[in-house]
């Protein structure tokens, strides 16, 4: 063997060893990222190759848009060889606060709402996976999409239940704010949609600065980040839910999902309309895709204004319900500058891949009201001012009962509670939350 040949042989062996070490390090650091807990088995080779390609594309997107798309934390509930669907719930507080030990204020009530929503859905998902996952070919994960306002104790509590978590990075919020800045410089616009903010208040909201007089910019940042669900390409579908939206019928949901996954690129978003917007972003089903992720990030970077919409799209026809006060079809509908406007722009106008089911009728696919209940406002299950729904509102009382049963495991018997010794603040808070929901469910 010549010296030159020996040199190249040593170089080749060193390269293989380096690649192997890097792969092992990457696999250890991201061991919770894979929905398949048995990742690496021979039957998963196609998934592994697809995932590796997606990782390269995600890295390219991060570089192009100067952001970080964080990975999931927590083990998947899905089994290898079956379709895996994510049930995602988003949450963010208007201000950071210490842990609650009671339902003393609205922020603590909202944290009760987050936890009870996730408890309900992780119970539904685990029951379904165990009883029907293999026979239907569909398994569910539950994912909390959150920012750093959600405390470590809440995250630990939900992860302990089996919920996976996904952190919205500050760099993603910076991208949202940069779009607002761009529109201000181009048009000197003053946004007129509800709760809109300028570039200064947007950036202050990222760090919860006390210099701005209201805290709603933080809500915008979390809502505009909802389409991060489309970056989770190792799931075949993603069902997104607001904190006050609840799966009513998992059987109907699965039937809809199986229909949805069979539609190919013609249907990439399954969402209902709202009374004041073309899309109700509180509940929808999406098909993860890095191409869609790019469209979303591009829209965020270009920004929104109330004259031409996202990416300077231009005027739009009025397409939502006639009961809306807006009869001109402008970009001033509710949520136009965040989740509802983003989803309408990307899927209704740009990609033309939106399916909106009829509001009534139980055909296939089922209307969203036959699979998900939106308990908004006065019907929030965790609220101290809860008002029981009218009897004719189908399924809501049934959902309330399911939430109460799911959270009943948080209750502490009175003798233990009176001693207080050995009962943590988190346990006290969960007990208070369960008692509130049980009380409301009986109204």
Short mmCIF file of C-alpha atoms in Angstrom, two decimals:
data_model
loop_
_atom_site.label_atom_id
_atom_site.label_comp_id
_atom_site.label_asym_id
_atom_site.label_seq_id
_atom_site.Cartn_x
_atom_site.Cartn_y
_atom_site.Cartn_z
CA UNK A 1 0.00 0.00 0.00
CA UNK A 2 1.45 3.35 -0.99
CA UNK A 3 1.72 6.26 1.42
CA UNK A 4 -0.93 8.17 -0.52
CA UNK A 5 -3.35 5.22 -0.40
CA UNK A 6 -2.75 4.77 3.33
CA UNK A 7 -3.41 8.48 3.90
CA UNK A 8 -6.78 8.32 2.13
CA UNK A 9 -7.73 5.12 3.96
CA UNK A 10 -7.04 6.73 7.34
CA UNK A 11 -8.93 9.85 6.28
CA UNK A 12 -11.93 7.76 5.20
CA UNK A 13 -12.02 5.79 8.48
CA UNK A 14 -11.78 9.04 10.45
CA UNK A 15 -14.64 10.54 8.49
CA UNK A 16 -16.85 7.52 9.15
CA UNK A 17 -16.03 7.63 12.86
CA UNK A 18 -16.82 11.37 13.04
CA UNK A 19 -20.16 10.93 11.26
CA UNK A 20 -21.04 8.04 13.56
CA UNK A 21 -20.17 10.07 16.65
CA UNK A 22 -22.17 13.05 15.43
CA UNK A 23 -25.17 10.83 14.68
CA UNK A 24 -25.00 9.23 18.13
CA UNK A 25 -24.71 12.64 19.81
CA UNK A 26 -27.63 13.99 17.76
CA UNK A 27 -29.72 10.92 18.53
CA UNK A 28 -29.06 11.25 22.27
CA UNK A 29 -29.83 14.97 22.34
CA UNK A 30 -33.05 14.49 20.37
CA UNK A 31 -34.15 11.12 21.67
CA UNK A 32 -37.58 12.53 22.61
CA UNK A 33 -38.13 14.00 19.17
CA UNK A 34 -39.24 10.84 17.43
CA UNK A 35 -42.92 9.86 17.59
CA UNK A 36 -41.91 6.21 17.36
CA UNK A 37 -40.52 5.03 20.73
CA UNK A 38 -38.83 2.11 18.94
CA UNK A 39 -37.14 4.35 16.37
CA UNK A 40 -34.28 2.53 14.68
CA UNK A 41 -36.00 -0.80 14.00
CA UNK A 42 -35.64 -2.21 10.50
CA UNK A 43 -39.31 -1.56 9.62
CA UNK A 44 -38.76 2.15 10.34
CA UNK A 45 -36.05 2.68 7.72
CA UNK A 46 -38.38 4.65 5.39
CA UNK A 47 -39.47 6.85 8.26
CA UNK A 48 -35.86 7.39 9.30
CA UNK A 49 -34.79 8.47 5.82
CA UNK A 50 -37.80 10.78 5.50
CA UNK A 51 -37.08 12.28 8.89
CA UNK A 52 -33.41 12.86 8.08
CA UNK A 53 -34.41 14.70 4.88
CA UNK A 54 -36.88 16.83 6.85
CA UNK A 55 -34.19 17.73 9.38
CA UNK A 56 -32.02 19.11 6.58
CA UNK A 57 -34.91 21.16 5.21
CA UNK A 58 -35.81 22.47 8.68
CA UNK A 59 -32.20 23.53 9.19
CA UNK A 60 -32.33 25.39 5.87
CA UNK A 61 -35.55 27.16 6.92
CA UNK A 62 -33.99 28.15 10.24
CA UNK A 63 -31.02 29.66 8.42
CA UNK A 64 -33.14 31.44 5.81
CA UNK A 65 -35.50 33.04 8.34
CA UNK A 66 -32.99 33.35 11.22
CA UNK A 67 -35.20 31.44 13.64
CA UNK A 68 -35.19 28.35 15.81
CA UNK A 69 -37.91 25.72 15.39
CA UNK A 70 -37.67 23.82 18.64
CA UNK A 71 -38.16 20.08 18.89
CA UNK A 72 -40.67 18.18 20.97
CA UNK A 73 -39.92 17.08 24.53
CA UNK A 74 -41.48 13.87 25.80
CA UNK A 75 -42.05 10.33 24.59
CA UNK A 76 -44.64 9.56 21.95
CA UNK A 77 -47.74 7.46 22.61
CA UNK A 78 -47.79 6.21 19.00
CA UNK A 79 -46.79 2.69 18.00
CA UNK A 80 -44.51 1.90 15.03
CA UNK A 81 -46.16 0.99 11.75
CA UNK A 82 -49.34 3.05 12.37
CA UNK A 83 -50.42 6.57 11.50
CA UNK A 84 -49.58 9.11 14.19
CA UNK A 85 -51.71 12.21 14.75
CA UNK A 86 -50.92 15.15 17.05
CA UNK A 87 -53.59 16.84 19.17
CA UNK A 88 -52.04 20.26 19.79
CA UNK A 89 -53.16 22.80 22.39
CA UNK A 90 -51.59 26.27 22.52
CA UNK A 91 -51.08 28.31 25.67
CA UNK A 92 -49.40 31.52 26.70
CA UNK A 93 -49.95 33.91 29.60
CA UNK A 94 -50.19 37.66 29.22
CA UNK A 95 -47.57 38.03 31.93
CA UNK A 96 -45.19 35.65 33.74
CA UNK A 97 -46.21 34.86 37.29
CA UNK A 98 -45.25 32.48 40.12
CA UNK A 99 -47.00 29.17 40.53
CA UNK A 100 -50.59 29.26 41.72
CA UNK A 101 -51.81 27.39 44.78
CA UNK A 102 -55.47 28.37 44.31
CA UNK A 103 -57.83 29.87 41.76
CA UNK A 104 -57.22 33.32 43.15
CA UNK A 105 -57.28 35.32 39.93
CA UNK A 106 -57.94 35.10 36.20
CA UNK A 107 -54.37 34.04 35.40
CA UNK A 108 -54.62 31.09 37.80
CA UNK A 109 -58.04 30.22 36.43
CA UNK A 110 -56.53 30.16 32.94
CA UNK A 111 -53.75 27.84 34.11
CA UNK A 112 -56.48 25.56 35.44
CA UNK A 113 -57.98 25.73 31.96
CA UNK A 114 -54.69 24.71 30.31
CA UNK A 115 -54.13 21.78 32.64
CA UNK A 116 -57.72 20.50 32.56
CA UNK A 117 -57.79 20.69 28.76
CA UNK A 118 -54.61 18.64 28.50
CA UNK A 119 -55.80 16.19 31.16
CA UNK A 120 -59.01 15.62 29.21
CA UNK A 121 -57.19 15.08 25.92
CA UNK A 122 -54.42 12.86 27.27
CA UNK A 123 -57.14 10.69 28.88
CA UNK A 124 -59.05 10.52 25.59
CA UNK A 125 -55.88 9.78 23.61
CA UNK A 126 -54.62 7.03 25.91
CA UNK A 127 -58.02 5.34 26.05
CA UNK A 128 -58.39 5.47 22.28
CA UNK A 129 -54.84 4.26 21.60
CA UNK A 130 -55.32 1.29 23.90
CA UNK A 131 -58.77 0.26 22.68
CA UNK A 132 -58.83 1.25 19.00
CA UNK A 133 -55.36 2.33 17.86
CA UNK A 134 -54.36 -0.92 16.19
CA UNK A 135 -57.78 -1.73 14.75
CA UNK A 136 -58.19 1.73 13.16
CA UNK A 137 -54.51 2.21 12.33
CA UNK A 138 -54.44 5.64 14.02
CA UNK A 139 -52.67 6.63 17.26
CA UNK A 140 -52.69 10.00 19.01
CA UNK A 141 -50.11 12.17 20.77
CA UNK A 142 -51.06 15.23 22.81
CA UNK A 143 -48.77 18.27 22.46
CA UNK A 144 -48.70 21.55 24.40
CA UNK A 145 -47.40 24.44 22.26
CA UNK A 146 -46.25 27.15 24.67
CA UNK A 147 -43.89 30.03 25.32
CA UNK A 148 -41.72 30.68 28.36
CA UNK A 149 -44.61 32.26 30.30
CA UNK A 150 -45.77 28.72 31.14
CA UNK A 151 -43.97 27.75 34.33
CA UNK A 152 -41.69 24.77 34.78
CA UNK A 153 -44.06 23.23 37.32
CA UNK A 154 -46.94 23.27 34.83
CA UNK A 155 -44.71 21.75 32.17
CA UNK A 156 -43.54 19.06 34.59
CA UNK A 157 -47.15 18.29 35.54
CA UNK A 158 -48.32 17.85 31.96
CA UNK A 159 -45.26 15.86 30.91
CA UNK A 160 -45.86 13.56 33.87
CA UNK A 161 -49.31 12.86 32.40
CA UNK A 162 -47.77 11.89 29.04
CA UNK A 163 -48.17 15.20 27.19
CA UNK A 164 -45.36 16.28 24.86
CA UNK A 165 -44.32 19.95 24.86
CA UNK A 166 -43.10 22.32 22.15
CA UNK A 167 -41.57 25.69 23.05
CA UNK A 168 -42.21 28.72 20.82
CA UNK A 169 -38.78 30.31 20.51
CA UNK A 170 -38.15 34.01 21.02
CA UNK A 171 -36.55 34.08 17.57
CA UNK A 172 -39.92 33.11 16.08
CA UNK A 173 -41.56 35.99 17.95
CA UNK A 174 -38.81 38.28 16.65
CA UNK A 175 -39.74 37.26 13.11
CA UNK A 176 -43.38 38.22 13.78
CA UNK A 177 -42.28 41.61 15.09
CA UNK A 178 -39.97 42.17 12.11
CA UNK A 179 -42.99 41.80 9.81
CA UNK A 180 -44.84 44.47 11.80
CA UNK A 181 -41.79 46.76 11.54
CA UNK A 182 -41.58 46.23 7.79
CA UNK A 183 -45.19 47.26 7.27
CA UNK A 184 -44.75 50.34 9.44
CA UNK A 185 -41.75 51.46 7.40
CA UNK A 186 -43.43 50.78 4.04
CA UNK A 187 -46.86 52.19 4.71
CA UNK A 188 -46.70 54.00 8.06
CA UNK A 189 -49.86 52.05 8.84
CA UNK A 190 -51.87 52.10 12.03
CA UNK A 191 -53.47 48.69 12.39
CA UNK A 192 -57.18 48.81 13.06
CA UNK A 193 -57.93 45.16 13.75
CA UNK A 194 -58.80 44.23 17.35
CA UNK A 195 -55.84 44.27 19.77
CA UNK A 196 -53.30 45.17 17.06
CA UNK A 197 -49.89 46.43 18.12
CA UNK A 198 -46.96 48.30 16.69
CA UNK A 199 -43.34 47.23 16.47
CA UNK A 200 -42.33 48.75 19.83
CA UNK A 201 -45.04 47.04 21.84
CA UNK A 202 -44.48 43.82 19.90
CA UNK A 203 -40.81 43.58 20.87
CA UNK A 204 -41.53 44.59 24.45
CA UNK A 205 -44.06 41.76 24.63
CA UNK A 206 -41.35 39.20 23.84
CA UNK A 207 -39.60 39.91 27.13
CA UNK A 208 -42.76 41.01 29.01
CA UNK A 209 -41.41 44.53 29.41
CA UNK A 210 -43.46 46.66 31.79
CA UNK A 211 -43.06 49.72 29.56
CA UNK A 212 -46.17 49.09 27.52
CA UNK A 213 -49.64 49.75 28.95
CA UNK A 214 -51.40 46.55 27.96
CA UNK A 215 -50.51 42.89 27.65
CA UNK A 216 -52.43 41.73 24.59
CA UNK A 217 -49.36 41.80 22.27
CA UNK A 218 -48.27 38.61 24.02
CA UNK A 219 -51.49 36.95 22.88
CA UNK A 220 -50.79 37.95 19.28
CA UNK A 221 -47.33 36.37 19.41
CA UNK A 222 -48.65 33.02 20.62
CA UNK A 223 -51.59 32.99 18.20
CA UNK A 224 -49.47 33.87 15.16
CA UNK A 225 -47.21 30.93 16.06
CA UNK A 226 -50.01 28.34 15.79
CA UNK A 227 -48.97 27.21 12.28
CA UNK A 228 -45.75 25.83 13.81
CA UNK A 229 -47.84 22.64 13.80
CA UNK A 230 -47.09 22.30 10.08
CA UNK A 231 -43.37 21.88 10.81
CA UNK A 232 -44.04 18.59 12.66
CA UNK A 233 -43.77 16.50 9.52
CA UNK A 234 -43.32 13.19 11.34
CA UNK A 235 -47.07 13.36 12.09
CA UNK A 236 -49.53 12.46 9.35
CA UNK A 237 -52.00 15.08 10.61
CA UNK A 238 -52.29 17.70 13.33
CA UNK A 239 -55.50 18.72 15.11
CA UNK A 240 -55.09 22.15 16.69
CA UNK A 241 -57.23 23.25 19.63
CA UNK A 242 -57.47 26.43 21.65
CA UNK A 243 -57.45 26.05 25.42
CA UNK A 244 -61.26 26.21 25.42
CA UNK A 245 -61.78 23.66 22.62
CA UNK A 246 -62.34 19.97 23.46
CA UNK A 247 -62.61 16.73 21.54
CA UNK A 248 -66.26 15.68 21.82
CA UNK A 249 -66.23 12.47 19.79
CA UNK A 250 -62.89 10.78 19.19
CA UNK A 251 -64.62 8.31 16.85
CA UNK A 252 -65.95 11.14 14.65
CA UNK A 253 -62.57 12.86 14.84
CA UNK A 254 -60.79 9.73 13.63
CA UNK A 255 -63.28 9.26 10.78
CA UNK A 256 -62.67 12.85 9.70
CA UNK A 257 -58.91 12.44 10.01
CA UNK A 258 -58.84 9.30 7.89
CA UNK A 259 -60.92 11.09 5.21
CA UNK A 260 -58.65 14.14 5.47
CA UNK A 261 -55.44 12.13 5.07
CA UNK A 262 -56.80 10.52 1.89
CA UNK A 263 -57.37 13.84 0.09
CA UNK A 264 -53.78 14.45 -0.97
CA UNK A 265 -52.66 18.01 -1.68
CA UNK A 266 -56.17 19.14 -2.62
CA UNK A 267 -57.09 19.50 1.07
CA UNK A 268 -54.36 20.66 3.44
CA UNK A 269 -56.54 22.44 6.00
CA UNK A 270 -59.92 21.39 7.43
CA UNK A 271 -61.47 24.32 9.31
CA UNK A 272 -64.83 25.91 9.99
CA UNK A 273 -65.79 29.53 9.43
CA UNK A 274 -66.52 32.09 12.13
CA UNK A 275 -69.22 34.73 12.50
CA UNK A 276 -66.66 37.52 12.15
CA UNK A 277 -63.89 35.87 10.15
CA UNK A 278 -63.51 33.44 7.23
CA UNK A 279 -61.83 30.86 9.49
CA UNK A 280 -62.36 29.96 13.13
CA UNK A 281 -58.82 29.19 14.28
CA UNK A 282 -59.91 27.72 17.60
CA UNK A 283 -60.14 24.25 16.05
CA UNK A 284 -58.73 22.92 12.81
CA UNK A 285 -56.98 19.96 11.21
CA UNK A 286 -53.83 20.45 9.16
CA UNK A 287 -51.45 18.37 7.10
CA UNK A 288 -47.84 18.99 8.22
CA UNK A 289 -45.58 20.10 5.38
CA UNK A 290 -42.32 22.03 5.21
CA UNK A 291 -43.58 23.76 2.07
CA UNK A 292 -46.50 25.11 4.11
CA UNK A 293 -44.09 25.98 6.92
CA UNK A 294 -42.10 28.09 4.44
CA UNK A 295 -45.27 29.88 3.30
CA UNK A 296 -46.13 30.66 6.93
CA UNK A 297 -42.66 31.98 7.79
CA UNK A 298 -42.58 34.02 4.59
CA UNK A 299 -45.92 35.63 5.50
CA UNK A 300 -44.67 36.45 9.00
CA UNK A 301 -41.51 38.06 7.63
CA UNK A 302 -43.40 40.13 5.07
CA UNK A 303 -45.97 41.20 7.63
CA UNK A 304 -49.59 42.29 7.59
CA UNK A 305 -51.48 45.51 7.08
CA UNK A 306 -55.20 46.12 7.12
CA UNK A 307 -55.28 47.43 3.54
CA UNK A 308 -53.57 44.63 1.61
CA UNK A 309 -53.35 41.81 4.17
CA UNK A 310 -50.50 39.33 4.39
CA UNK A 311 -47.58 39.65 1.95
CA UNK A 312 -49.42 42.55 0.29
CA UNK A 313 -51.98 40.14 -1.16
CA UNK A 314 -54.49 42.86 -1.98
CA UNK A 315 -58.29 43.20 -1.69
CA UNK A 316 -60.39 40.14 -0.92
CA UNK A 317 -64.05 39.30 -1.44
CA UNK A 318 -66.33 38.94 1.55
CA UNK A 319 -66.65 35.22 2.12
CA UNK A 320 -67.68 34.85 5.75
CA UNK A 321 -71.13 34.90 7.23
CA UNK A 322 -73.51 37.70 6.32
CA UNK A 323 -74.06 38.41 10.01
CA UNK A 324 -70.58 39.91 10.13
CA UNK A 325 -70.52 43.70 10.45
CA UNK A 326 -67.93 43.75 7.65
CA UNK A 327 -69.80 43.56 4.35
CA UNK A 328 -67.00 44.93 2.17
CA UNK A 329 -64.58 42.04 2.37
CA UNK A 330 -61.68 44.00 3.88
CA UNK A 331 -58.72 42.74 5.90
CA UNK A 332 -60.27 44.06 9.09
CA UNK A 333 -62.06 40.90 10.15
CA UNK A 334 -61.44 39.47 13.61
CA UNK A 335 -58.00 37.87 13.91
CA UNK A 336 -56.88 39.03 10.46
CA UNK A 337 -53.46 40.04 11.78
CA UNK A 338 -52.82 36.71 13.50
CA UNK A 339 -53.96 33.07 13.35
CA UNK A 340 -57.28 33.49 11.51
CA UNK A 341 -55.88 35.81 8.87
CA UNK A 342 -52.75 33.69 8.40
CA UNK A 343 -54.69 30.46 7.87
CA UNK A 344 -57.15 32.14 5.51
CA UNK A 345 -54.35 33.71 3.49
CA UNK A 346 -52.20 30.58 3.23
CA UNK A 347 -54.91 27.99 2.54
CA UNK A 348 -57.92 29.93 1.32
CA UNK A 349 -56.15 32.37 -0.99
CA UNK A 350 -52.57 31.31 -1.74
CA UNK A 351 -52.62 27.49 -1.78
CA UNK A 352 -56.38 27.08 -2.35
CA UNK A 353 -56.37 23.88 -0.31
CA UNK A 354 -58.96 24.73 2.35
CA UNK A 355 -61.97 22.51 3.06
CA UNK A 356 -64.76 23.94 5.19
CA UNK A 357 -67.40 21.40 6.25
CA UNK A 358 -71.09 22.33 6.50
CA UNK A 359 -72.09 23.74 9.87
CA UNK A 360 -74.95 21.26 10.13
CA UNK A 361 -75.40 17.67 9.12
CA UNK A 362 -73.51 14.59 10.20
CA UNK A 363 -72.29 13.30 6.87
CA UNK A 364 -68.71 12.30 6.20
CA UNK A 365 -66.70 14.26 6.81
CA UNK A 366 -68.55 15.26 9.95
CA UNK A 367 -69.05 18.93 10.72
CA UNK A 368 -66.57 20.18 13.30
CA UNK A 369 -69.32 20.55 15.90
CA UNK A 370 -69.71 16.75 15.75
CA UNK A 371 -66.08 16.21 16.80
CA UNK A 372 -64.91 19.27 18.78
CA UNK A 373 -66.79 21.55 21.17
CA UNK A 374 -65.68 25.16 21.64
CA UNK A 375 -66.60 26.19 25.20
CA UNK A 376 -65.74 29.84 24.92
CA UNK A 377 -66.43 32.84 27.11
CA UNK A 378 -69.16 32.21 29.67
CA UNK A 379 -68.91 28.45 29.07
CA UNK A 380 -65.20 28.15 30.03
CA UNK A 381 -65.19 25.01 32.25
CA UNK A 382 -62.74 26.57 34.71
CA UNK A 383 -64.42 29.96 35.14
CA UNK A 384 -65.75 31.28 38.46
CA UNK A 385 -68.52 32.98 36.46
CA UNK A 386 -69.40 29.85 34.50
CA UNK A 387 -72.90 29.73 33.03
CA UNK A 388 -74.30 26.33 32.13
CA UNK A 389 -75.17 25.96 28.44
CA UNK A 390 -78.71 25.62 27.19
CA UNK A 391 -79.90 22.03 27.05
CA UNK A 392 -80.23 22.15 23.26
CA UNK A 393 -76.51 22.78 22.76
CA UNK A 394 -75.69 19.20 21.90
CA UNK A 395 -72.77 17.56 23.64
CA UNK A 396 -71.48 20.41 25.80
CA UNK A 397 -72.78 19.02 29.09
CA UNK A 398 -71.40 15.62 28.07
CA UNK A 399 -67.98 17.15 27.47
CA UNK A 400 -68.14 18.92 30.84
CA UNK A 401 -68.78 15.57 32.49
CA UNK A 402 -65.80 14.02 30.70
CA UNK A 403 -63.49 16.85 31.78
CA UNK A 404 -64.70 16.50 35.39
CA UNK A 405 -64.08 12.74 35.36
CA UNK A 406 -60.61 13.17 33.85
CA UNK A 407 -59.57 15.72 36.49
CA UNK A 408 -61.12 13.83 39.42
CA UNK A 409 -57.76 12.14 40.07
CA UNK A 410 -56.43 15.54 41.18
CA UNK A 411 -58.80 15.73 44.14
CA UNK A 412 -57.31 15.32 47.62
CA UNK A 413 -59.37 13.90 50.47
CA UNK A 414 -60.35 16.44 53.12
CA UNK A 415 -58.30 14.86 55.94
CA UNK A 416 -55.07 15.01 53.90
CA UNK A 417 -55.84 18.51 52.71
CA UNK A 418 -56.51 19.78 56.25
CA UNK A 419 -53.12 18.57 57.43
CA UNK A 420 -51.37 20.39 54.56
CA UNK A 421 -48.21 18.50 55.46
CA UNK A 422 -46.75 16.83 52.41
CA UNK A 423 -49.22 18.54 50.08
CA UNK A 424 -47.41 20.74 47.56
CA UNK A 425 -48.74 24.03 46.20
CA UNK A 426 -49.15 22.37 42.81
CA UNK A 427 -51.25 19.58 44.35
CA UNK A 428 -53.41 22.15 46.14
CA UNK A 429 -53.87 24.04 42.91
CA UNK A 430 -54.83 20.90 40.97
CA UNK A 431 -57.30 20.01 43.72
CA UNK A 432 -58.91 23.46 43.51
CA UNK A 433 -59.05 23.17 39.74
CA UNK A 434 -60.75 19.75 39.85
CA UNK A 435 -63.28 20.95 42.42
CA UNK A 436 -64.16 24.01 40.31
CA UNK A 437 -64.72 21.93 37.19
CA UNK A 438 -66.77 19.34 39.06
CA UNK A 439 -68.98 22.11 40.48
CA UNK A 440 -69.48 23.70 37.05
CA UNK A 441 -70.21 20.34 35.40
CA UNK A 442 -73.20 19.85 37.71
CA UNK A 443 -74.83 23.17 36.87
#
